[in-house]
Tab-separated table of C-alpha atoms in Angstrom:
chain	number	residue	atom	x	y	z
A	1	MET	CA	14.176	-20.336	10.590
A	2	LYS	CA	13.234	-17.877	12.539
A	3	VAL	CA	11.538	-14.384	11.140
A	4	CYS	CA	10.017	-11.542	12.470
A	5	LEU	CA	7.070	-9.613	10.647
A	6	ILE	CA	6.489	-6.014	11.654
A	7	GLY	CA	3.076	-4.959	11.574
A	8	SER	CA	-0.722	-5.038	12.454
A	9	GLY	CA	-2.967	-4.741	9.625
A	10	GLY	CA	-4.557	-6.922	6.647
A	11	ARG	CA	-1.838	-6.195	4.673
A	12	GLU	CA	0.851	-7.917	7.605
A	13	TYR	CA	-2.164	-10.748	7.781
A	14	ALA	CA	-2.122	-10.797	4.265
A	15	ILE	CA	2.114	-11.519	3.920
A	16	GLY	CA	2.323	-13.738	7.101
A	17	ALA	CA	-0.963	-15.867	6.534
A	18	ARG	CA	1.384	-16.537	2.865
A	19	LEU	CA	4.532	-17.215	4.742
A	20	ILE	CA	3.365	-19.880	7.244
A	21	GLU	CA	0.992	-21.827	4.253
A	22	ASP	CA	4.680	-22.190	2.002
A	23	ASN	CA	6.991	-22.960	5.533
A	24	PRO	CA	4.809	-24.176	8.297
A	25	ASP	CA	7.771	-25.071	9.742
A	26	ILE	CA	9.493	-21.424	10.587
A	27	VAL	CA	8.873	-20.070	13.739
A	28	LEU	CA	7.180	-16.438	12.562
A	29	ASP	CA	6.809	-13.797	15.336
A	30	VAL	CA	4.783	-10.733	14.270
A	31	ILE	CA	5.701	-7.419	16.135
A	32	PRO	CA	2.747	-5.975	17.457
A	33	GLY	CA	0.483	-8.164	14.771
A	34	ASN	CA	-2.997	-8.354	16.483
A	35	ASP	CA	-5.376	-11.251	17.950
A	36	THR	CA	-6.564	-12.729	15.152
A	37	MET	CA	-2.692	-13.817	13.905
A	38	THR	CA	-2.992	-17.428	15.280
A	39	PHE	CA	-0.402	-18.319	12.526
A	40	ALA	CA	2.255	-16.102	14.234
A	41	THR	CA	4.279	-18.135	17.488
A	42	THR	CA	4.368	-14.580	19.215
A	43	HIS	CA	2.819	-11.176	18.431
A	44	PRO	CA	4.960	-9.072	20.986
A	45	ASP	CA	3.451	-6.108	22.693
A	46	ILE	CA	6.222	-3.842	20.984
A	47	GLY	CA	5.413	-1.025	18.880
A	48	ALA	CA	6.106	-0.904	14.747
A	49	THR	CA	8.386	2.479	15.778
A	50	ASP	CA	9.877	1.154	18.847
A	51	ILE	CA	13.482	0.703	17.018
A	52	PRO	CA	15.338	0.247	19.987
A	53	ALA	CA	12.998	-2.722	21.594
A	54	ILE	CA	13.027	-4.453	17.588
A	55	VAL	CA	16.398	-4.390	17.936
A	56	GLU	CA	16.329	-5.846	20.962
A	57	PHE	CA	13.827	-8.534	20.430
A	58	CYS	CA	15.416	-9.842	17.479
A	59	SER	CA	19.142	-9.691	18.556
A	60	ALA	CA	17.208	-11.830	21.351
A	61	ASN	CA	15.512	-13.940	19.572
A	62	GLU	CA	18.482	-14.621	16.933
A	63	ILE	CA	16.037	-13.578	13.876
A	64	GLU	CA	17.297	-14.316	10.356
A	65	LEU	CA	14.993	-12.223	8.449
A	66	CYS	CA	12.711	-9.118	9.220
A	67	VAL	CA	10.072	-8.036	6.805
A	68	VAL	CA	9.412	-4.529	7.845
A	69	ALA	CA	5.571	-4.059	6.012
A	70	PRO	CA	4.493	-0.908	6.932
A	71	ASP	CA	5.394	2.666	5.710
A	72	ASN	CA	6.186	4.128	9.044
A	73	PRO	CA	9.327	2.375	10.707
A	74	LEU	CA	10.842	2.826	6.978
A	75	VAL	CA	10.879	5.532	6.978
A	76	ALA	CA	11.996	5.935	10.600
A	77	GLY	CA	15.421	4.011	9.956
A	78	LEU	CA	14.397	0.330	11.224
A	79	VAL	CA	16.002	-1.501	8.491
A	80	ASP	CA	19.084	1.023	9.040
A	81	ALA	CA	19.191	-0.152	13.144
A	82	LEU	CA	18.396	-4.160	12.120
A	83	GLU	CA	20.850	-4.527	9.294
A	84	ASP	CA	23.716	-2.090	11.776
A	85	THR	CA	23.267	-5.503	13.699
A	86	GLY	CA	23.701	-8.122	11.092
A	87	ILE	CA	20.047	-9.240	10.845
A	88	ALA	CA	18.688	-9.380	7.411
A	89	CYS	CA	16.003	-7.296	6.602
A	90	PHE	CA	13.257	-7.441	3.298
A	91	GLY	CA	12.423	-3.596	3.336
A	92	PRO	CA	14.685	-0.413	2.235
A	93	ARG	CA	16.998	1.588	4.381
A	94	GLN	CA	16.159	4.880	5.218
A	95	ARG	CA	17.261	6.303	1.958
A	96	GLY	CA	15.470	4.278	0.012
A	97	ALA	CA	11.977	4.711	1.889
A	98	MET	CA	12.112	8.206	1.325
A	99	LEU	CA	10.461	7.873	-1.620
A	100	GLU	CA	7.403	7.802	0.121
A	101	GLY	CA	8.153	9.293	2.742
A	102	SER	CA	9.322	12.826	1.121
A	103	LYS	CA	6.900	13.437	-1.955
A	104	SER	CA	9.667	16.396	-2.494
A	105	PHE	CA	12.458	13.554	-2.305
A	106	ALA	CA	10.499	11.396	-5.050
A	107	LYS	CA	9.766	14.209	-7.172
A	108	GLN	CA	13.030	15.927	-7.522
A	109	PHE	CA	14.193	12.163	-8.257
A	110	MET	CA	11.496	11.617	-10.671
A	111	PHE	CA	12.697	14.973	-12.384
A	112	ARG	CA	16.284	13.944	-12.145
A	113	HIS	CA	16.252	10.929	-13.657
A	114	GLY	CA	13.591	11.283	-16.828
A	115	ILE	CA	10.457	9.928	-15.083
A	116	PRO	CA	7.218	11.245	-16.163
A	117	THR	CA	5.384	12.761	-13.562
A	118	ALA	CA	2.903	15.448	-12.791
A	119	SER	CA	4.486	19.509	-12.937
A	120	TYR	CA	4.835	20.134	-9.486
A	121	ALA	CA	5.842	23.413	-7.445
A	122	GLU	CA	6.980	22.412	-3.560
A	123	PHE	CA	5.927	25.157	-0.787
A	124	HIS	CA	7.195	25.115	2.929
A	125	ASP	CA	5.778	28.687	3.906
A	126	VAL	CA	1.627	28.629	3.767
A	127	GLN	CA	1.402	32.100	2.718
A	128	GLN	CA	3.709	31.494	-0.769
A	129	ALA	CA	1.290	28.396	-1.145
A	130	GLN	CA	-1.675	30.344	-0.941
A	131	GLU	CA	-0.255	33.236	-3.716
A	132	TYR	CA	0.870	30.778	-5.963
A	133	ALA	CA	-3.150	29.134	-6.121
A	134	GLN	CA	-4.417	32.310	-6.170
A	135	ARG	CA	-2.876	32.257	-9.756
A	136	ALA	CA	-3.141	28.971	-10.724
A	137	SER	CA	-5.581	27.077	-12.990
A	138	TYR	CA	-7.459	24.192	-11.275
A	139	PRO	CA	-8.649	21.947	-10.186
A	140	LEU	CA	-5.019	20.974	-8.784
A	141	VAL	CA	-3.827	18.561	-6.303
A	142	ILE	CA	-1.950	19.486	-2.980
A	143	LYS	CA	-0.121	16.854	-0.612
A	144	ALA	CA	1.568	16.806	2.071
A	145	ASP	CA	5.083	16.269	1.479
A	146	GLY	CA	5.135	13.508	4.416
A	147	LEU	CA	3.423	10.145	5.273
A	148	ALA	CA	-0.500	10.773	5.863
A	149	LEU	CA	-1.614	7.018	5.951
A	150	GLY	CA	-2.839	7.589	2.260
A	151	LYS	CA	-5.059	10.827	3.402
A	152	GLY	CA	-2.512	13.457	3.026
A	153	VAL	CA	-3.718	14.072	-0.707
A	154	VAL	CA	-6.343	16.430	-1.742
A	155	ILE	CA	-8.077	17.464	-5.226
A	156	VAL	CA	-9.013	21.309	-5.208
A	157	ASP	CA	-11.297	23.296	-7.647
A	158	ASP	CA	-11.089	26.676	-6.858
A	159	VAL	CA	-8.964	28.817	-4.694
A	160	ALA	CA	-10.759	29.268	-2.189
A	161	GLN	CA	-11.268	25.454	-1.018
A	162	ALA	CA	-6.710	25.520	-2.106
A	163	HIS	CA	-6.352	28.066	0.558
A	164	SER	CA	-8.622	26.125	2.831
A	165	VAL	CA	-7.148	22.739	2.786
A	166	LEU	CA	-3.103	24.757	3.064
A	167	ALA	CA	-4.433	26.118	5.980
A	168	ASP	CA	-5.648	22.527	7.418
A	169	PHE	CA	-2.168	21.250	6.124
A	170	MET	CA	0.419	23.888	6.704
A	171	VAL	CA	-1.254	26.402	9.327
A	172	TRP	CA	-3.164	23.539	11.391
A	173	ARG	CA	-0.851	21.093	10.759
A	174	LYS	CA	-3.957	17.749	10.317
A	175	PHE	CA	-1.082	15.778	10.040
A	176	GLY	CA	1.460	16.677	12.160
A	177	GLU	CA	4.956	17.709	10.419
A	178	SER	CA	3.953	15.521	7.973
A	179	SER	CA	2.226	18.179	6.412
A	180	ALA	CA	4.447	21.448	7.088
A	181	ALA	CA	5.656	21.359	3.771
A	182	VAL	CA	3.144	20.478	1.029
A	183	ILE	CA	3.298	19.735	-3.215
A	184	ILE	CA	0.829	21.749	-5.223
A	185	GLU	CA	0.785	19.405	-8.519
A	186	GLU	CA	-0.608	19.323	-11.664
A	187	PHE	CA	-3.726	17.744	-11.931
A	188	LEU	CA	-3.560	14.356	-14.376
A	189	SER	CA	-7.145	12.762	-15.179
A	190	GLY	CA	-7.426	9.098	-16.596
A	191	PRO	CA	-7.159	4.987	-14.927
A	192	GLU	CA	-5.055	4.357	-12.371
A	193	ILE	CA	-2.687	1.399	-12.012
A	194	SER	CA	-0.856	0.145	-9.371
A	195	VAL	CA	2.439	-2.088	-9.750
A	196	LEU	CA	3.921	-3.876	-6.926
A	197	ALA	CA	7.440	-4.734	-7.761
A	198	LEU	CA	10.179	-6.172	-5.858
A	199	CYS	CA	13.892	-5.542	-6.151
A	200	ASP	CA	17.354	-6.388	-4.941
A	201	GLY	CA	19.292	-2.987	-5.972
A	202	LYS	CA	20.121	-4.306	-9.163
A	203	THR	CA	17.140	-5.879	-10.143
A	204	ILE	CA	13.458	-5.421	-10.681
A	205	LYS	CA	10.298	-7.844	-11.340
A	206	PRO	CA	6.867	-6.462	-11.573
A	207	LEU	CA	4.102	-8.461	-9.859
A	208	VAL	CA	0.866	-8.464	-11.303
A	209	SER	CA	-0.913	-5.534	-12.084
A	210	SER	CA	-3.521	-4.050	-9.254
A	211	MET	CA	-6.482	-1.447	-9.366
A	212	ASP	CA	-6.841	0.769	-5.868
A	213	HIS	CA	-9.964	2.246	-4.760
A	214	LYS	CA	-9.105	5.104	-2.728
A	215	LYS	CA	-12.115	7.258	-2.438
A	216	ILE	CA	-14.188	6.045	0.549
A	217	PHE	CA	-17.951	7.197	-1.241
A	218	ASP	CA	-19.182	4.786	-4.551
A	219	GLY	CA	-18.414	6.718	-8.048
A	220	ASP	CA	-14.969	7.639	-6.498
A	221	ARG	CA	-16.574	10.409	-4.287
A	222	GLY	CA	-15.205	11.739	-0.836
A	223	PRO	CA	-12.219	11.584	0.906
A	224	ASN	CA	-8.877	9.759	-0.018
A	225	THR	CA	-8.584	6.572	2.784
A	226	GLY	CA	-5.742	4.512	2.685
A	227	GLY	CA	-8.306	1.654	-0.067
A	228	MET	CA	-11.449	0.767	0.122
A	229	GLY	CA	-11.277	-2.416	-2.243
A	230	CYS	CA	-8.455	-3.517	-4.585
A	231	ILE	CA	-8.814	-5.788	-7.895
A	232	ALA	CA	-6.101	-7.562	-9.840
A	233	PRO	CA	-5.470	-7.850	-12.665
A	234	ASN	CA	-5.860	-4.367	-13.864
A	235	PRO	CA	-7.775	-4.692	-17.594
A	236	VAL	CA	-6.059	-0.750	-18.166
A	237	PHE	CA	-2.501	-2.532	-18.050
A	238	THR	CA	-2.163	-4.190	-21.126
A	239	ALA	CA	0.489	-5.904	-22.659
A	240	GLN	CA	1.709	-2.635	-24.797
A	241	ILE	CA	1.375	-0.499	-21.497
A	242	ALA	CA	3.497	-3.013	-19.231
A	243	THR	CA	6.004	-2.770	-22.097
A	244	GLU	CA	5.571	1.673	-21.397
A	245	PHE	CA	6.298	0.801	-17.731
A	246	GLU	CA	9.299	-1.130	-17.918
A	247	GLN	CA	10.986	1.116	-20.423
A	248	LYS	CA	9.801	4.438	-19.724
A	249	ILE	CA	9.108	4.282	-15.566
A	250	MET	CA	10.748	0.758	-13.891
A	251	GLN	CA	13.773	0.559	-15.434
A	252	PRO	CA	14.605	4.353	-15.600
A	253	THR	CA	13.884	4.220	-11.751
A	254	LEU	CA	16.550	0.874	-11.017
A	255	THR	CA	18.676	3.397	-13.104
A	256	GLY	CA	18.006	6.791	-10.799
A	257	LEU	CA	18.463	4.089	-7.756
A	258	ILE	CA	21.885	3.194	-8.788
A	259	LYS	CA	23.062	6.087	-10.008
A	260	ASP	CA	21.932	7.646	-6.477
A	261	GLY	CA	24.202	5.439	-4.849
A	262	ILE	CA	20.075	3.813	-3.412
A	263	ASP	CA	20.436	-0.005	-2.715
A	264	PHE	CA	16.848	-0.487	-2.378
A	265	ARG	CA	15.931	-3.893	-1.301
A	266	GLY	CA	12.278	-4.945	-1.259
A	267	CYS	CA	8.826	-3.567	-2.310
A	268	LEU	CA	8.639	-0.710	-4.791
A	269	TYR	CA	5.075	0.553	-5.198
A	270	PHE	CA	4.350	2.337	-8.480
A	271	GLY	CA	1.319	4.128	-8.415
A	272	LEU	CA	0.383	5.189	-11.854
A	273	MET	CA	-2.144	6.816	-13.972
A	274	LEU	CA	-2.435	6.461	-17.962
A	275	THR	CA	-2.965	9.922	-19.055
A	276	VAL	CA	-3.412	11.344	-22.755
A	277	ASP	CA	0.046	11.882	-22.514
A	278	GLY	CA	1.007	8.162	-21.163
A	279	LEU	CA	1.544	6.798	-18.544
A	280	LYS	CA	3.047	8.759	-15.198
A	281	VAL	CA	4.187	8.133	-11.971
A	282	ILE	CA	1.373	9.499	-9.720
A	283	GLU	CA	3.718	8.456	-6.533
A	284	TYR	CA	6.056	5.540	-4.874
A	285	ASN	CA	5.654	3.680	-2.312
A	286	ALA	CA	8.528	1.888	0.068
A	287	ARG	CA	6.457	-1.029	0.789
A	288	PHE	CA	3.697	-3.438	-0.100
A	289	GLY	CA	0.696	-1.410	-0.571
A	290	ASP	CA	-2.769	-1.735	1.338
A	291	PRO	CA	-5.073	-3.688	0.137
A	292	GLU	CA	-3.323	-4.422	-3.137
A	293	THR	CA	-1.156	-6.577	-1.456
A	294	GLN	CA	-4.397	-8.979	-0.346
A	295	VAL	CA	-5.098	-9.406	-4.107
A	296	VAL	CA	-1.726	-9.779	-5.376
A	297	LEU	CA	0.005	-12.502	-3.423
A	298	PRO	CA	-2.557	-14.566	-3.921
A	299	LEU	CA	-1.765	-14.911	-7.580
A	300	LEU	CA	2.178	-14.759	-6.957
A	301	LYS	CA	2.979	-18.268	-8.097
A	302	GLY	CA	6.286	-19.915	-5.586
A	303	ASN	CA	7.341	-19.841	-2.139
A	304	LEU	CA	7.047	-16.450	-0.622
A	305	LEU	CA	9.941	-16.221	1.617
A	306	SER	CA	12.556	-17.672	-0.979
A	307	ILE	CA	11.786	-14.569	-3.073
A	308	PHE	CA	11.917	-12.614	0.154
A	309	ARG	CA	15.257	-13.819	1.217
A	310	ALA	CA	16.563	-13.650	-2.765
A	311	THR	CA	15.827	-9.951	-2.808
A	312	SER	CA	17.311	-9.251	0.585
A	313	GLN	CA	20.955	-11.028	-0.589
A	314	GLY	CA	20.532	-9.431	-4.216
A	315	ARG	CA	19.608	-12.393	-5.524
A	316	LEU	CA	16.290	-11.746	-7.366
A	317	ALA	CA	17.916	-12.552	-10.761
A	318	ASP	CA	18.010	-15.765	-9.891
A	319	VAL	CA	14.100	-16.426	-8.882
A	320	VAL	CA	11.533	-16.906	-11.098
A	321	VAL	CA	8.675	-14.242	-10.452
A	322	GLU	CA	5.318	-15.366	-12.263
A	323	CYS	CA	1.491	-15.099	-11.538
A	324	GLN	CA	-1.407	-17.437	-11.675
A	325	ASP	CA	-4.006	-16.628	-14.794
A	326	ARG	CA	-6.915	-15.625	-12.586
A	327	HIS	CA	-8.339	-13.261	-11.117
A	328	ALA	CA	-9.002	-11.148	-7.354
A	329	ALA	CA	-10.943	-8.576	-5.818
A	330	CYS	CA	-11.048	-7.538	-2.538
A	331	VAL	CA	-13.533	-5.857	-0.601
A	332	VAL	CA	-12.959	-3.640	2.633
A	333	MET	CA	-15.316	-3.709	5.001
A	334	ALA	CA	-14.344	-0.339	7.270
A	335	ALA	CA	-16.212	0.993	10.340
A	336	GLU	CA	-18.767	3.686	9.873
A	337	GLY	CA	-17.134	7.119	10.054
A	338	TYR	CA	-13.643	6.118	9.074
A	339	PRO	CA	-11.490	8.049	7.525
A	340	GLU	CA	-12.198	10.699	10.329
A	341	HIS	CA	-14.144	9.053	12.950
A	342	PRO	CA	-14.388	5.208	12.753
A	343	VAL	CA	-16.629	3.878	15.501
A	344	THR	CA	-15.350	0.726	16.801
A	345	GLY	CA	-16.106	-1.695	19.400
A	346	ASP	CA	-18.590	-3.211	17.190
A	347	VAL	CA	-19.152	-7.302	17.442
A	348	VAL	CA	-17.855	-9.089	13.775
A	349	SER	CA	-19.185	-12.895	12.579
A	350	PHE	CA	-19.350	-14.738	9.745
A	351	PRO	CA	-20.488	-18.019	8.894
A	352	ALA	CA	-16.736	-20.898	8.551
A	353	ASP	CA	-17.139	-21.265	4.851
A	354	VAL	CA	-16.463	-17.520	5.066
A	355	GLU	CA	-13.815	-17.401	7.354
A	356	PRO	CA	-10.921	-18.543	4.347
A	357	TYR	CA	-11.708	-15.254	2.065
A	358	LEU	CA	-11.380	-12.914	5.570
A	359	ILE	CA	-8.078	-11.079	6.075
A	360	PHE	CA	-8.314	-9.658	9.236
A	361	ALA	CA	-7.344	-5.864	9.730
A	362	GLY	CA	-8.653	-3.573	12.089
A	363	VAL	CA	-9.475	-6.395	14.269
A	364	LYS	CA	-9.538	-7.134	18.489
A	365	ARG	CA	-10.655	-9.938	20.965
A	366	ASN	CA	-13.173	-8.208	23.830
A	367	GLY	CA	-13.643	-9.646	26.999
A	368	ASN	CA	-15.714	-12.404	25.642
A	369	GLY	CA	-13.553	-13.426	23.227
A	370	GLU	CA	-15.807	-12.276	20.029
A	371	LEU	CA	-14.518	-10.056	17.106
A	372	GLU	CA	-15.336	-6.618	17.246
A	373	SER	CA	-14.457	-3.270	15.670
A	374	ALA	CA	-11.089	-1.710	16.220
A	375	SER	CA	-10.170	1.066	13.953
A	376	GLY	CA	-10.648	2.250	10.559
A	377	ARG	CA	-10.326	-0.436	8.353
A	378	VAL	CA	-11.419	-3.728	9.746
A	379	LEU	CA	-11.942	-6.447	6.937
A	380	ASN	CA	-10.557	-7.513	3.910
A	381	VAL	CA	-13.138	-9.735	2.163
A	382	LEU	CA	-11.841	-11.616	-1.074
A	383	GLY	CA	-13.128	-12.905	-3.955
A	384	PHE	CA	-11.591	-15.142	-6.848
A	385	GLY	CA	-12.202	-16.095	-9.892
A	386	ALA	CA	-11.525	-17.404	-13.730
A	387	SER	CA	-12.716	-14.053	-14.810
A	388	LEU	CA	-12.971	-10.743	-13.015
A	389	GLY	CA	-16.528	-10.704	-13.116
A	390	GLU	CA	-16.693	-14.411	-10.883
A	391	ALA	CA	-13.920	-12.313	-8.525
A	392	ILE	CA	-15.898	-8.989	-7.734
A	393	ASP	CA	-19.373	-11.338	-7.623
A	394	SER	CA	-17.507	-13.858	-5.175
A	395	ALA	CA	-16.218	-11.030	-2.890
A	396	TYR	CA	-19.464	-9.306	-2.360
A	397	ASP	CA	-21.326	-12.747	-1.796
A	398	HIS	CA	-19.007	-13.265	1.464
A	399	VAL	CA	-19.558	-9.640	2.207
A	400	SER	CA	-23.183	-10.336	2.374
A	401	ALA	CA	-22.490	-13.326	4.784
A	402	ILE	CA	-20.746	-10.854	7.453
A	403	SER	CA	-22.717	-9.465	10.149
A	404	PHE	CA	-21.038	-5.915	11.800
A	405	ALA	CA	-23.219	-3.469	12.194
A	406	HIS	CA	-21.912	0.445	11.948
A	407	SER	CA	-19.901	-1.038	8.875
A	408	HIS	CA	-19.236	0.839	5.583
A	409	TYR	CA	-17.910	-0.802	2.383
A	410	ARG	CA	-18.404	0.458	-1.429
A	411	ASN	CA	-20.711	-1.287	-3.300
A	412	ASP	CA	-18.814	-0.331	-6.699
A	413	ILE	CA	-15.307	-2.251	-6.524
A	414	GLY	CA	-14.108	-3.714	-9.766
A	415	THR	CA	-16.858	-1.526	-11.669
A	416	THR	CA	-14.618	0.900	-13.576
A	417	ALA	CA	-12.433	-2.344	-14.229
A	418	ARG	CA	-15.419	-4.388	-15.223
A	419	GLU	CA	-16.269	-2.253	-18.078
A	420	ILE	CA	-13.090	-0.951	-19.630
A	421	GLU	CA	-12.170	-5.276	-19.847
A	422	ASP	CA	-15.909	-5.069	-21.644
A	423	HIS	CA	-14.904	-2.243	-24.009
A	424	HIS	CA	-11.674	-4.492	-24.223
A	425	ASP	CA	-13.307	-7.323	-25.697
A	426	LEU	CA	-16.222	-5.792	-27.957
């Protein structure tokens, strides 16, 4: 079978490696891929949002399934273009992808279908937004309406900070047109939960829960990033909370999609917060999370390609989706200066026995064939164990064996989850 995977980062490395592990005889092209994706048959020099070139490549190479992993091509309508030429896809069409592509679209969807979320106001004019901020209670959350690589969310503590962020977003267009409009949202507090769910338009099935760590520094300090580490399963997501999620959030989301005529086929990511008032949706993503994918996929039983095909064909109800009873941890090794100004070009080296636990993200080969840092999030370092503590300790043991100048990583991935788990055991 001929499969094409769109993307080039750690998430795509994890997906591609698992596809080949489960199906060693398939032809797998990764667009654009990276230099470490040796499992790929080819990785053509085509941009992930170059829709005409991708459609031409997939048509010419008789691709039977295209897995579209990143947000940008989904929101740009790549799946629409591919499916309109008869190429099956794992990933939603453009309208479904707007659950991630527009915070306003997602909020309106949630309020329309009674899905619990924070109260909010939407603004397209900076003066009106600043007037609202002047009379608001703090803290507040300001979100760029469009895609911003996970960095378009800022918690503000006072009017001055709010005005500054609003100017950065709406006047100076920090994220281009993505921050031309903003959402100002009620601040919620509580532990966060990530749930990736497979959806074929009629059936939705959750995978194992996880806990992301979005802030750049230990203690959840500093600006948001695309994610600095992750653990799975999430100890906050007890059987009782899982039932609440399925009844009040997951099933109403599927019902809402069907009512709105959105045939969502792919991975729907639920970013959740457990507040004093119950579980609430912080955000939707229309694809696998990064780095959540890196801890969730190793725990998933079954053949990933079969699951993807069933999802794209509307046969998810016929597929058993189960996860292993073990724990996984991922520590992201980023380049110093990430997320604003990452230092790149440093050689990355590691012992051979650590390599099986590495997911290669922002890397490339230099002229000497050495691996070097090429973007913000460079490596995802994994650990597994019968307990959460074992998985975390294993991941950090692997981190300690890696040589990478100007690296930055958090030292507390999983610490909060460990404390919660210890409390549950009392």
